[in-house]
Coordinates of C-alpha atoms and ligand atoms in Angstrom, one line a residue:
Chain A
M29 CA -25.3 25.1 -36.9
Q30 CA -21.5 25.1 -37.4
R31 CA -20.1 23.7 -40.6
F32 CA -16.5 24.6 -40.2
E33 CA -15.4 21.0 -39.7
E34 CA -17.2 19.8 -42.8
R35 CA -16.0 20.0 -46.3
P36 CA -18.6 21.0 -49.0
L37 CA -19.6 18.1 -51.2
L38 CA -20.1 20.4 -54.2
K39 CA -18.4 23.8 -54.5
V40 CA -19.0 26.4 -57.2
E41 CA -16.8 29.4 -57.6
N42 CA -17.5 32.5 -59.7
L43 CA -19.8 30.8 -62.2
T44 CA -20.7 33.1 -65.0
K45 CA -23.0 32.3 -67.9
Q46 CA -23.5 34.9 -70.5
Y47 CA -25.6 34.8 -73.7
G48 CA -23.9 37.1 -76.2
P49 CA -20.3 38.3 -76.9
G50 CA -19.9 41.0 -74.2
C51 CA -18.4 44.3 -74.9
G52 CA -16.0 46.9 -73.4
E53 CA -18.9 48.3 -71.3
C54 CA -20.2 45.2 -69.8
S55 CA -16.8 43.4 -69.3
Q56 CA -15.7 45.9 -66.5
P57 CA -15.5 44.5 -63.0
G58 CA -18.9 44.7 -61.4
R59 CA -20.5 45.1 -64.8
P60 CA -21.8 48.7 -64.4
G61 CA -24.3 49.8 -66.9
L62 CA -26.3 46.6 -67.1
I63 CA -30.1 46.9 -67.0
K64 CA -31.0 44.0 -64.8
N65 CA -28.9 41.3 -66.4
Y66 CA -28.8 42.9 -69.9
C67 CA -26.2 45.0 -71.5
P68 CA -27.9 47.7 -73.6
S69 CA -24.9 48.4 -75.7
C70 CA -24.1 44.9 -77.0
G71 CA -27.3 43.0 -76.1
T72 CA -25.5 40.4 -74.0
V73 CA -27.6 38.7 -71.2
Y74 CA -25.7 37.8 -68.1
A75 CA -27.9 35.0 -66.9
C76 CA -25.5 34.1 -64.0
S77 CA -22.8 36.5 -62.8
D78 CA -20.0 35.3 -60.4
V79 CA -22.2 32.8 -58.6
S80 CA -20.4 31.0 -55.8
L81 CA -22.0 28.4 -53.5
D82 CA -21.3 25.4 -51.4
V83 CA -23.5 22.3 -50.8
Y84 CA -22.6 20.3 -47.7
P85 CA -23.2 16.5 -47.4
G86 CA -26.8 15.7 -46.7
E87 CA -28.1 19.3 -46.8
I88 CA -30.7 21.0 -48.9
L89 CA -29.6 24.3 -50.3
G90 CA -32.4 26.5 -51.4
I91 CA -32.2 29.0 -54.2
V92 CA -34.9 31.6 -54.5
G93 CA -35.4 34.5 -56.8
E94 CA -37.8 36.1 -59.2
S95 CA -38.5 34.9 -62.7
G96 CA -35.4 35.4 -64.9
S97 CA -33.0 35.8 -62.1
G98 CA -30.9 32.9 -63.4
K99 CA -31.9 29.9 -61.3
S100 CA -32.6 27.4 -64.1
T101 CA -29.5 28.6 -65.9
L102 CA -27.5 27.9 -62.8
M103 CA -28.9 24.4 -62.5
Q104 CA -28.4 23.6 -66.1
C105 CA -24.8 24.7 -65.9
L106 CA -24.2 22.5 -62.9
Y107 CA -25.9 19.6 -64.7
F108 CA -23.7 20.3 -67.8
D109 CA -26.7 20.9 -70.0
Q110 CA -25.2 24.3 -70.7
D111 CA -21.5 25.2 -70.9
V112 CA -20.5 28.0 -68.5
T113 CA -18.7 31.1 -69.7
S114 CA -16.3 30.9 -66.8
G115 CA -16.1 29.5 -63.3
T116 CA -15.1 26.4 -61.4
L117 CA -17.0 23.4 -60.1
T118 CA -15.5 20.8 -57.7
I119 CA -17.0 17.8 -56.1
D120 CA -15.5 16.1 -53.0
D121 CA -15.3 12.6 -54.4
P122 CA -12.2 10.4 -54.7
E123 CA -13.0 9.9 -58.4
L124 CA -13.3 13.6 -59.2
A125 CA -10.9 15.2 -56.7
G126 CA -9.0 18.4 -57.6
E127 CA -10.5 18.9 -61.0
N128 CA -12.6 21.8 -62.3
L129 CA -15.4 19.7 -63.6
F130 CA -16.6 22.5 -66.0
D131 CA -13.4 21.8 -68.0
V132 CA -13.5 18.0 -68.3
S133 CA -14.4 16.2 -71.5
S134 CA -18.0 15.7 -72.4
Q135 CA -17.6 12.0 -71.9
R136 CA -16.5 12.6 -68.3
K137 CA -19.3 15.1 -67.8
R138 CA -21.7 12.4 -68.9
Y139 CA -20.1 10.0 -66.4
I140 CA -20.7 12.5 -63.6
R141 CA -24.3 13.0 -64.7
N142 CA -25.0 9.3 -64.9
H143 CA -23.2 8.3 -61.7
K144 CA -23.2 11.4 -59.3
Y145 CA -26.2 13.5 -60.3
G146 CA -29.9 13.4 -60.4
M147 CA -32.0 16.2 -62.0
V148 CA -35.6 17.1 -61.9
Y149 CA -36.4 19.8 -64.5
Q150 CA -38.8 22.6 -64.2
N151 CA -40.5 21.3 -67.3
P152 CA -41.1 17.5 -67.2
V153 CA -40.8 17.4 -71.0
K154 CA -37.1 18.1 -70.6
G155 CA -36.6 15.4 -68.0
L156 CA -38.8 12.6 -69.4
R157 CA -39.3 10.8 -72.7
M158 CA -43.1 11.2 -72.9
D159 CA -43.4 8.4 -75.5
F160 CA -41.6 5.8 -73.4
S161 CA -43.2 3.9 -70.5
S162 CA -42.6 5.3 -67.0
I163 CA -40.6 2.3 -66.0
S164 CA -38.3 2.7 -69.0
N165 CA -37.9 6.4 -68.2
I166 CA -36.5 5.3 -64.8
A167 CA -34.4 2.6 -66.3
E168 CA -32.8 5.0 -68.8
K169 CA -30.6 6.5 -66.0
Q170 CA -29.6 3.0 -64.9
I171 CA -28.8 1.9 -68.5
A172 CA -26.7 5.0 -68.9
A173 CA -24.9 4.1 -65.8
G174 CA -24.1 0.7 -67.3
G175 CA -27.1 -1.4 -66.3
R176 CA -27.6 -4.4 -68.6
H177 CA -29.9 -6.7 -66.5
V178 CA -33.6 -6.1 -67.2
G179 CA -34.8 -7.9 -64.2
Q180 CA -32.6 -5.9 -61.8
M181 CA -33.4 -2.6 -63.4
Q182 CA -37.1 -3.3 -63.4
S183 CA -37.3 -4.2 -59.8
A184 CA -35.2 -1.1 -58.8
G185 CA -37.6 1.0 -60.9
E186 CA -40.7 -0.6 -59.2
R187 CA -39.2 0.1 -55.8
L188 CA -38.7 3.8 -56.7
L189 CA -42.2 4.1 -58.2
D190 CA -43.4 2.8 -54.9
V191 CA -41.3 5.4 -53.0
V192 CA -42.9 8.2 -55.1
S193 CA -46.4 6.7 -54.8
I194 CA -47.1 5.8 -58.4
P195 CA -49.2 2.7 -58.5
L196 CA -47.2 -0.2 -60.1
F197 CA -50.1 -1.1 -62.4
R198 CA -49.4 2.2 -64.2
M199 CA -45.7 1.7 -64.7
K200 CA -46.0 0.7 -68.3
E201 CA -47.9 3.8 -69.2
E202 CA -46.2 6.7 -70.8
P203 CA -45.9 9.8 -68.6
R204 CA -47.7 11.9 -71.1
N205 CA -50.9 10.3 -69.8
F206 CA -50.0 11.4 -66.3
S207 CA -51.0 14.6 -64.4
G208 CA -48.3 17.2 -63.7
G209 CA -47.8 16.0 -60.2
M210 CA -47.3 12.4 -61.3
Q211 CA -44.9 13.5 -64.0
Q212 CA -42.8 15.2 -61.4
R213 CA -42.9 12.0 -59.3
V214 CA -41.7 10.0 -62.2
Q215 CA -38.9 12.5 -62.7
I216 CA -37.9 12.2 -59.1
A217 CA -37.9 8.4 -59.3
K218 CA -35.8 8.6 -62.4
A219 CA -33.4 11.1 -60.8
L220 CA -33.0 8.8 -57.8
S221 CA -32.5 5.6 -59.8
N222 CA -28.7 5.7 -59.9
D223 CA -28.4 6.4 -56.2
P224 CA -26.9 9.9 -56.8
P225 CA -25.1 11.7 -54.0
I226 CA -26.3 15.0 -55.5
L227 CA -29.8 15.9 -56.6
F228 CA -31.0 19.1 -58.4
L229 CA -34.6 20.1 -58.2
D230 CA -35.8 23.0 -60.3
E231 CA -39.3 24.3 -59.4
V232 CA -40.6 20.8 -58.7
T233 CA -43.8 22.0 -57.2
T234 CA -44.6 24.9 -59.5
G235 CA -47.9 24.6 -61.2
L236 CA -49.1 21.8 -58.9
D237 CA -52.2 22.0 -56.8
L238 CA -51.5 22.9 -53.2
S239 CA -52.3 19.4 -51.9
V240 CA -50.1 17.8 -54.5
Q241 CA -47.4 20.4 -53.7
A242 CA -47.5 19.4 -50.1
A243 CA -47.2 15.7 -51.0
V244 CA -44.1 16.3 -53.2
I245 CA -42.5 18.4 -50.5
D246 CA -43.0 15.6 -48.0
L247 CA -41.5 13.2 -50.5
I248 CA -38.4 15.4 -50.9
K249 CA -38.0 15.7 -47.1
Q250 CA -38.4 11.9 -46.8
I251 CA -35.7 11.3 -49.4
Q252 CA -33.3 13.6 -47.6
R253 CA -34.0 11.9 -44.3
D254 CA -33.8 8.3 -45.6
L255 CA -31.1 8.6 -48.2
G256 CA -29.0 11.5 -47.0
I257 CA -28.8 12.9 -50.5
S258 CA -27.5 16.5 -50.9
M259 CA -29.9 18.7 -52.9
I260 CA -30.1 22.0 -54.5
V261 CA -33.8 23.1 -54.6
V262 CA -34.7 26.0 -56.8
S263 CA -38.0 27.9 -56.5
H264 CA -39.3 31.3 -57.1
D265 CA -41.6 30.6 -54.1
L266 CA -40.1 31.4 -50.8
A267 CA -42.8 29.3 -49.0
V268 CA -41.4 26.2 -50.7
I269 CA -37.9 27.1 -49.9
R270 CA -38.8 27.7 -46.2
M271 CA -40.2 24.2 -45.9
L272 CA -37.3 22.5 -47.5
A273 CA -34.0 24.3 -47.3
D274 CA -31.5 24.4 -44.5
R275 CA -29.6 27.3 -46.1
T276 CA -30.7 29.6 -48.8
L277 CA -29.3 31.8 -51.6
V278 CA -31.3 34.7 -52.9
M279 CA -30.7 35.5 -56.6
L280 CA -31.4 38.7 -58.5
N281 CA -30.4 39.6 -62.0
G282 CA -28.0 36.6 -62.2
R283 CA -26.3 37.5 -58.9
V284 CA -26.4 36.0 -55.4
I285 CA -27.5 39.0 -53.3
E286 CA -27.9 37.3 -50.0
S287 CA -27.1 33.9 -48.4
G288 CA -27.4 32.2 -45.1
L289 CA -29.5 30.0 -42.9
T290 CA -33.0 30.0 -44.2
D291 CA -34.5 30.9 -40.8
Q292 CA -32.1 33.8 -40.5
I293 CA -32.9 35.2 -43.9
L294 CA -36.6 34.9 -43.1
E295 CA -36.3 36.7 -39.8
D296 CA -33.8 39.3 -40.7
P297 CA -33.4 39.9 -44.4
N298 CA -30.6 42.3 -45.3
H299 CA -31.1 43.2 -48.9
A300 CA -34.0 45.3 -49.9
Y301 CA -35.1 42.8 -52.5
T302 CA -35.1 40.0 -49.9
Q303 CA -37.1 42.1 -47.5
Q304 CA -39.7 42.6 -50.1
L305 CA -39.8 38.8 -50.8
V306 CA -40.1 38.0 -47.1
Y307 CA -42.8 40.6 -46.4
S308 CA -44.9 39.5 -49.3
L309 CA -44.8 36.0 -47.8
L310 CA -46.3 37.2 -44.5
Chain B
M21 CA -21.1 12.1 -132.5
K22 CA -22.9 10.2 -129.8
A23 CA -21.2 10.1 -126.4
E24 CA -20.3 6.6 -125.2
P25 CA -22.7 5.6 -122.5
Q26 CA -21.0 5.8 -119.1
F27 CA -19.7 2.4 -117.8
A28 CA -21.9 1.5 -114.8
F29 CA -24.1 4.6 -115.2
L30 CA -22.2 7.0 -112.9
D31 CA -19.4 9.2 -114.1
E32 CA -15.9 8.3 -113.0
G33 CA -15.7 11.3 -110.6
S34 CA -18.8 10.3 -108.7
K35 CA -17.6 6.7 -108.5
K36 CA -14.3 7.8 -107.1
E37 CA -16.0 9.8 -104.5
I38 CA -18.2 6.9 -103.5
R39 CA -15.2 4.6 -103.3
R40 CA -13.4 7.2 -101.1
A41 CA -16.3 7.2 -98.7
T42 CA -16.3 3.4 -98.9
L43 CA -12.6 3.2 -98.0
K44 CA -13.2 5.4 -95.0
A45 CA -16.2 3.2 -94.0
V46 CA -14.0 0.1 -94.2
A47 CA -11.3 1.8 -92.1
I48 CA -13.8 2.7 -89.4
P49 CA -16.1 -0.4 -89.1
G50 CA -19.7 0.6 -88.4
Y51 CA -19.2 4.3 -88.7
Q52 CA -21.6 6.1 -91.0
V53 CA -19.7 8.0 -93.7
P54 CA -21.6 10.8 -95.4
F55 CA -21.5 10.9 -99.2
A56 CA -23.1 13.0 -101.9
S57 CA -25.8 10.7 -103.0
R58 CA -26.5 10.9 -106.7
E59 CA -29.8 10.9 -108.6
M60 CA -30.3 7.4 -109.9
P61 CA -32.8 6.3 -112.5
M62 CA -35.1 5.0 -109.7
A63 CA -36.8 6.6 -106.8
R64 CA -34.8 7.1 -103.6
G65 CA -35.8 4.6 -101.0
W66 CA -35.7 1.9 -103.7
G67 CA -32.2 0.9 -103.1
T68 CA -30.3 3.8 -104.7
G69 CA -27.7 3.7 -101.9
G70 CA -26.9 0.1 -102.6
L71 CA -27.1 0.7 -106.4
Q72 CA -24.6 3.6 -106.1
L73 CA -22.2 1.3 -104.2
T74 CA -22.6 -1.4 -106.8
C75 CA -22.0 1.0 -109.7
S76 CA -18.9 2.4 -108.0
L77 CA -17.5 -1.1 -107.4
V78 CA -18.5 -3.1 -110.5
G79 CA -15.7 -3.9 -113.0
K80 CA -15.6 -5.8 -116.3
D81 CA -14.7 -9.1 -114.6
D82 CA -17.6 -9.1 -112.1
V83 CA -20.6 -11.3 -111.9
L84 CA -23.6 -9.7 -110.3
K85 CA -26.4 -11.1 -108.3
V86 CA -29.3 -9.0 -107.0
I87 CA -31.9 -10.1 -104.5
D88 CA -34.9 -8.4 -103.0
Q89 CA -36.0 -10.0 -99.7
G90 CA -34.6 -13.3 -100.8
A91 CA -36.0 -13.3 -104.3
D92 CA -33.9 -12.8 -107.4
E93 CA -36.9 -12.2 -109.7
S94 CA -38.7 -9.4 -107.9
V95 CA -39.4 -6.3 -110.0
N96 CA -36.9 -4.2 -108.1
A97 CA -34.1 -6.8 -108.4
V98 CA -34.7 -7.2 -112.1
S99 CA -34.6 -3.5 -112.8
I100 CA -31.3 -3.1 -111.0
K101 CA -29.9 -6.0 -112.9
K102 CA -31.1 -4.6 -116.2
L103 CA -29.5 -1.2 -115.5
I104 CA -26.1 -2.8 -114.6
R105 CA -26.2 -5.1 -117.5
A106 CA -27.1 -2.4 -120.0
T107 CA -24.3 -0.1 -118.8
T108 CA -21.6 -2.7 -118.2
G109 CA -22.4 -5.8 -120.2
I110 CA -21.3 -8.0 -117.3
P111 CA -23.1 -11.3 -116.6
V112 CA -25.7 -11.6 -113.9
T113 CA -26.4 -14.8 -112.0
E114 CA -28.9 -16.2 -109.5
R115 CA -26.4 -18.6 -107.9
T116 CA -24.8 -17.0 -104.9
E117 CA -21.5 -19.0 -105.4
E118 CA -21.0 -17.6 -108.9
A119 CA -21.4 -14.0 -108.0
S120 CA -18.5 -11.7 -107.1
L121 CA -20.8 -8.8 -106.2
I122 CA -24.2 -9.3 -104.5
Q123 CA -26.6 -6.5 -103.9
S124 CA -29.4 -7.4 -101.6
R125 CA -32.4 -5.9 -99.9
H126 CA -33.3 -7.2 -96.5
R127 CA -31.5 -10.6 -96.6
I128 CA -28.1 -12.2 -96.5
P129 CA -28.0 -15.3 -98.7
E130 CA -28.1 -18.7 -97.0
V131 CA -24.9 -19.9 -98.7
P132 CA -21.9 -18.6 -96.7
L133 CA -20.1 -15.8 -98.5
T134 CA -16.4 -16.0 -99.2
K135 CA -13.5 -13.6 -99.2
D136 CA -13.8 -13.2 -102.9
Q137 CA -17.3 -11.7 -102.7
I138 CA -18.7 -8.3 -101.7
L139 CA -22.2 -8.0 -100.3
V140 CA -24.0 -4.7 -100.7
L141 CA -27.0 -4.1 -98.5
Q142 CA -29.7 -1.5 -99.2
V143 CA -30.5 0.6 -96.2
P144 CA -33.6 2.7 -95.7
M145 CA -32.6 4.1 -92.3
P146 CA -28.9 4.0 -91.3
E147 CA -29.2 5.6 -87.9
P148 CA -29.9 3.1 -85.2
L149 CA -30.6 5.8 -82.6
R150 CA -33.0 7.8 -84.8
K151 CA -36.2 6.7 -83.0
Y152 CA -34.6 7.8 -79.7
E153 CA -33.2 11.0 -80.9
K154 CA -34.4 13.0 -83.9
K155 CA -31.5 15.4 -84.3
E156 CA -28.6 14.3 -86.5
S157 CA -26.2 16.6 -84.7
V158 CA -27.0 14.8 -81.4
T159 CA -26.8 11.3 -82.7
K160 CA -23.4 12.1 -84.3
R161 CA -22.2 13.2 -80.9
L162 CA -23.7 10.1 -79.2
H163 CA -21.7 7.9 -81.6
A164 CA -18.6 9.9 -81.1
E165 CA -18.9 9.3 -77.4
S166 CA -20.0 5.7 -77.7
E167 CA -23.1 6.7 -75.7
Y168 CA -25.6 4.0 -76.7
S169 CA -28.1 4.2 -73.8
G170 CA -30.7 5.1 -76.4
A171 CA -30.3 1.8 -78.3
W172 CA -30.5 -0.2 -75.1
L173 CA -33.5 1.9 -73.9
M174 CA -35.5 1.0 -77.0
L175 CA -34.9 -2.7 -76.4
F176 CA -35.8 -2.3 -72.7
E177 CA -39.0 -0.6 -73.7
Q178 CA -39.9 -3.5 -76.0
I179 CA -39.3 -6.0 -73.3
M180 CA -41.4 -4.0 -70.8
K181 CA -44.3 -3.7 -73.3
Y182 CA -44.1 -7.1 -75.0
G183 CA -42.1 -9.3 -72.8
R184 CA -39.3 -9.6 -75.3
T185 CA -37.5 -7.6 -77.9
T186 CA -39.7 -7.2 -80.9
T187 CA -37.3 -5.9 -83.5
G188 CA -38.4 -8.3 -86.3
A189 CA -35.7 -6.9 -88.5
D190 CA -32.9 -4.4 -88.2
H191 CA -31.9 -5.5 -84.7
P192 CA -29.0 -3.2 -83.7
V193 CA -25.5 -4.7 -83.5
L194 CA -22.2 -3.6 -82.0
V195 CA -19.5 -3.5 -84.6
N196 CA -15.9 -4.3 -83.5
G197 CA -16.8 -3.3 -79.9
R198 CA -17.2 0.3 -80.9
Y199 CA -20.1 1.5 -83.0
V200 CA -23.7 0.5 -82.7
M201 CA -25.0 -0.1 -86.3
A202 CA -28.3 -0.7 -88.0
P203 CA -27.7 -3.9 -90.0
S204 CA -30.4 -2.9 -92.5
P205 CA -33.8 -4.6 -92.2
I206 CA -32.4 -8.1 -92.4
P207 CA -34.2 -10.6 -90.1
R208 CA -32.6 -11.3 -86.8
F209 CA -31.9 -14.7 -88.2
D210 CA -29.3 -13.1 -90.5
N211 CA -27.4 -11.0 -87.9
P212 CA -25.0 -13.9 -86.9
K213 CA -24.0 -14.2 -90.6
M214 CA -22.4 -10.8 -90.3
D215 CA -20.2 -11.9 -87.4
H216 CA -16.7 -12.6 -88.8
S217 CA -18.1 -12.7 -92.3
E218 CA -15.4 -13.6 -94.8
A219 CA -17.0 -11.3 -97.4
L220 CA -16.8 -7.5 -97.2
I221 CA -20.2 -6.2 -96.3
L222 CA -21.1 -2.6 -97.5
L223 CA -24.2 -0.8 -96.6
G224 CA -25.6 2.1 -98.5
A225 CA -28.4 4.5 -97.7
G226 CA -29.3 6.7 -100.7
R227 CA -31.9 8.9 -99.2
E228 CA -30.0 9.4 -96.0
K229 CA -26.7 9.8 -97.9
K230 CA -24.6 7.4 -95.7
I231 CA -22.2 4.5 -96.4
Y232 CA -21.0 2.1 -93.8
A233 CA -19.1 -1.1 -93.7
V234 CA -18.4 -4.4 -92.0
P235 CA -14.9 -5.4 -93.1
P236 CA -14.1 -9.2 -93.4
Y237 CA -13.7 -11.0 -90.0
T238 CA -15.1 -8.1 -88.0
E239 CA -16.8 -9.0 -84.7
I240 CA -20.6 -8.3 -84.8
R241 CA -22.6 -8.6 -81.6
S242 CA -26.4 -8.2 -81.5
L243 CA -27.3 -6.1 -78.6
A244 CA -28.9 -8.1 -75.8
F245 CA -29.4 -7.8 -72.1
E246 CA -27.8 -10.3 -69.7
D247 CA -31.1 -11.9 -68.8
H248 CA -32.7 -11.6 -72.3
P249 CA -30.2 -13.3 -74.7
F250 CA -30.4 -12.5 -78.4
E251 CA -32.3 -15.0 -80.4
G252 CA -33.0 -15.3 -84.1
E253 CA -36.3 -16.3 -85.5
D254 CA -36.9 -19.9 -84.6
F255 CA -37.7 -22.4 -87.3
S256 CA -36.9 -25.6 -85.4
G257 CA -39.0 -28.5 -86.4
K258 CA -39.9 -26.8 -89.7
S259 CA -38.5 -27.4 -93.2
C260 CA -39.0 -26.1 -96.7
R261 CA -42.0 -27.8 -98.5
F262 CA -40.0 -27.8 -101.8
C263 CA -36.4 -28.7 -101.0
G264 CA -36.8 -29.9 -97.4
A265 CA -34.1 -27.4 -96.1
T266 CA -33.9 -26.9 -92.4
G267 CA -31.8 -24.2 -90.6
V268 CA -32.6 -21.6 -93.2
F269 CA -34.9 -18.6 -93.0
L270 CA -38.4 -19.8 -93.9
D271 CA -41.5 -17.9 -95.2
E272 CA -44.7 -19.1 -93.7
L273 CA -47.7 -19.4 -95.9
Y274 CA -51.3 -20.5 -95.6
I275 CA -52.4 -23.1 -98.1
Q276 CA -56.0 -22.6 -98.9
E277 CA -56.8 -26.1 -100.2
T278 CA -55.5 -27.9 -97.1
G279 CA -56.1 -25.1 -94.5
M280 CA -52.6 -25.7 -93.2
T281 CA -49.6 -23.4 -92.8
E282 CA -46.5 -24.6 -94.7
H283 CA -43.0 -23.2 -95.0
Q284 CA -40.7 -22.5 -97.8
C285 CA -37.2 -21.1 -98.3
N286 CA -37.1 -17.3 -98.4
D287 CA -33.9 -17.5 -100.3
T288 CA -35.4 -18.6 -103.7
S289 CA -32.1 -19.2 -105.4
H290 CA -30.8 -21.4 -102.6
C291 CA -34.0 -23.4 -102.8
A292 CA -33.8 -23.8 -106.6
D293 CA -30.2 -24.8 -106.3
R294 CA -31.0 -27.5 -103.8
L295 CA -33.8 -28.8 -105.9
G296 CA -31.6 -28.8 -109.0
R297 CA -29.0 -30.8 -107.2
Q298 CA -31.6 -33.3 -105.9
E299 CA -32.8 -33.8 -109.4
E300 CA -29.3 -34.4 -110.6
K301 CA -28.8 -37.0 -108.0
E302 CA -32.1 -38.7 -109.0
V303 CA -31.1 -38.6 -112.7
Q304 CA -27.7 -40.1 -111.7
H305 CA -29.4 -42.8 -109.7
A306 CA -31.8 -43.6 -112.6
T307 CA -28.9 -43.9 -115.1
I308 CA -26.8 -46.2 -112.9
Ligands
ATP406 N1 -30.7 30.5 -74.6 C1 -30.8 31.8 -74.0 N2 -30.4 32.8 -74.8 C2 -30.5 34.1 -74.3 N3 -30.9 34.3 -73.0 C3 -31.3 33.3 -72.2 C4 -31.3 32.0 -72.7 N4 -31.7 31.2 -71.7 C5 -32.0 32.0 -70.7 N5 -31.8 33.3 -71.0 C6 -32.0 34.4 -70.1 O1 -31.3 34.2 -68.9 C7 -31.9 34.7 -67.8 C8 -32.1 33.7 -66.7 O2 -33.1 32.7 -67.1 P1 -33.5 31.5 -66.2 O3 -34.4 30.6 -67.0 O4 -32.2 30.9 -65.7 O5 -34.3 32.2 -65.1 P2 -35.1 31.6 -63.8 O6 -34.6 32.2 -62.6 O7 -35.0 30.1 -63.9 O8 -36.6 32.0 -64.1 P3 -38.0 31.3 -63.8 O9 -38.3 31.5 -62.4 O10 -38.9 32.0 -64.8 O11 -37.8 29.8 -64.2 C9 -33.2 35.3 -68.4 O12 -33.0 36.7 -68.6 C10 -33.4 34.6 -69.7 O13 -34.1 35.4 -70.6
MG407 MG1 -36.4 28.6 -64.1
ZN408 ZN1 -22.0 44.7 -73.5
ZN409 ZN1 -36.3 -24.7 -100.2

């Protein structure tokens, strides 16, 4: 698969997110002396270090790595839940062209979230209001994007609930009454409700029964096929990434240690850590 | 030597600070200005925010009216009037037209207010987004960014659950096209009275330590979806059993003897005023 002609829809360069002040030791290029992502002399955690990635139109980019490797932090930085320490983000969109979107005002970031992004959080509590009905949860994103017509938002919400196979007679129930798999489906419906060109999915299948997992994975594939949305899918589970992602990044201790076509990584892993991951899958 | 009792209870320093907050509130319509809420000789949550505004504003030439949910004679209204009278000596009145300063809980009088009057409303919960977002730091940012999805979402949820918005009182309004504001628990019926009001409207929340304002002639729009227009309580076809008034906010009551529901003015002084004038007319008729 050649992608030289195509321009990435979303481009991240040298994203770094640190928790803590940093010191002389850990600010050196390459950050020697860290224990995993942690600087023992000043206590700073480098949750993401110099992460660069491209997402092409319509593709699913997978990110895999062990617990604590910085996957959720990366997603939350891209979704502007967290401020980055440094780095650039550009999106190939006439409205946003040429700007480092990490540097724009919080109002503009909100605009991007409401109009360009969808997000499914690892923990549904972060993505849903458990004390509002499911249909209102879906409408929230449309309201944020300027929706002021109840009838239109309700029918759009109903259509999306149908897409994610939540029976309509349950739409007025609060998601706290729902199973984990249903909550993830409501999150997906909500994330899709503003027709975003970019969708972030953080561990959508983690903690679900295998059969429910398979159904959610089918749903994601179907969304990619039908709507052509570009996605970043994060999982610590290589099996999930293998089913979904065209290309994959492997993260370890906040860094990208390997990247390429998913099939290639699976067949011929370079990095010792990736080899370990792949062999444990077999 | 006994110290002179302080005019209008609060010391001048406190009054000045409250007036400074009030000026800021007037300058930024609908914006909640924090202030150092004082201890008052009544429990917080009983209108101490409104009372502090009243104390900071009242002068020797003022005439005060205090109403509690439409009634001038409720215990709460009476004790506020007593306090102001005892510490200022100014007259109090029940007639809306006669008052220069009106402190009210949960109602705006039926008689249209004029530019020579100030209405002070008592506020239990000044933050219209609080049910949606618990953290003050977050709601502050949402106001700063004019991000009011939360207010709309609460209305949307009501429509989903009950088929219509169910805010009986305190239905959120957009002030001057900028800030979403809690109008205090006035009935929806009273919201339109705020729009382009000739009188200055000040709102005070003692427990939450906030003052905000609707300056005269400010545009006030009640939030409503395109396909669910805002509506006040509907009293069409109903009238006051005493004075016969229509087009006013009516209380509904069940009359045991007849087993019927009847209605009467919620604004008691308005009702008494109308009755008084009707009697005058009758007397005039009788003497002619
Ligand atoms: N607010 C914070 N303060 C300090 N350190 C943090 C904070 N949030 C995350 N971290 C650290 O950043 C690192 C990356 O965490 P992150 O949640 O991104 O990992 P992850 O790859 O998503 O893990 P998992 O697979 O368990 O979800 C971890 O070492 C974590 O302890
Ligand atoms: Mg995570
Ligand atoms: Zn360090
Ligand atoms: Zn009457």
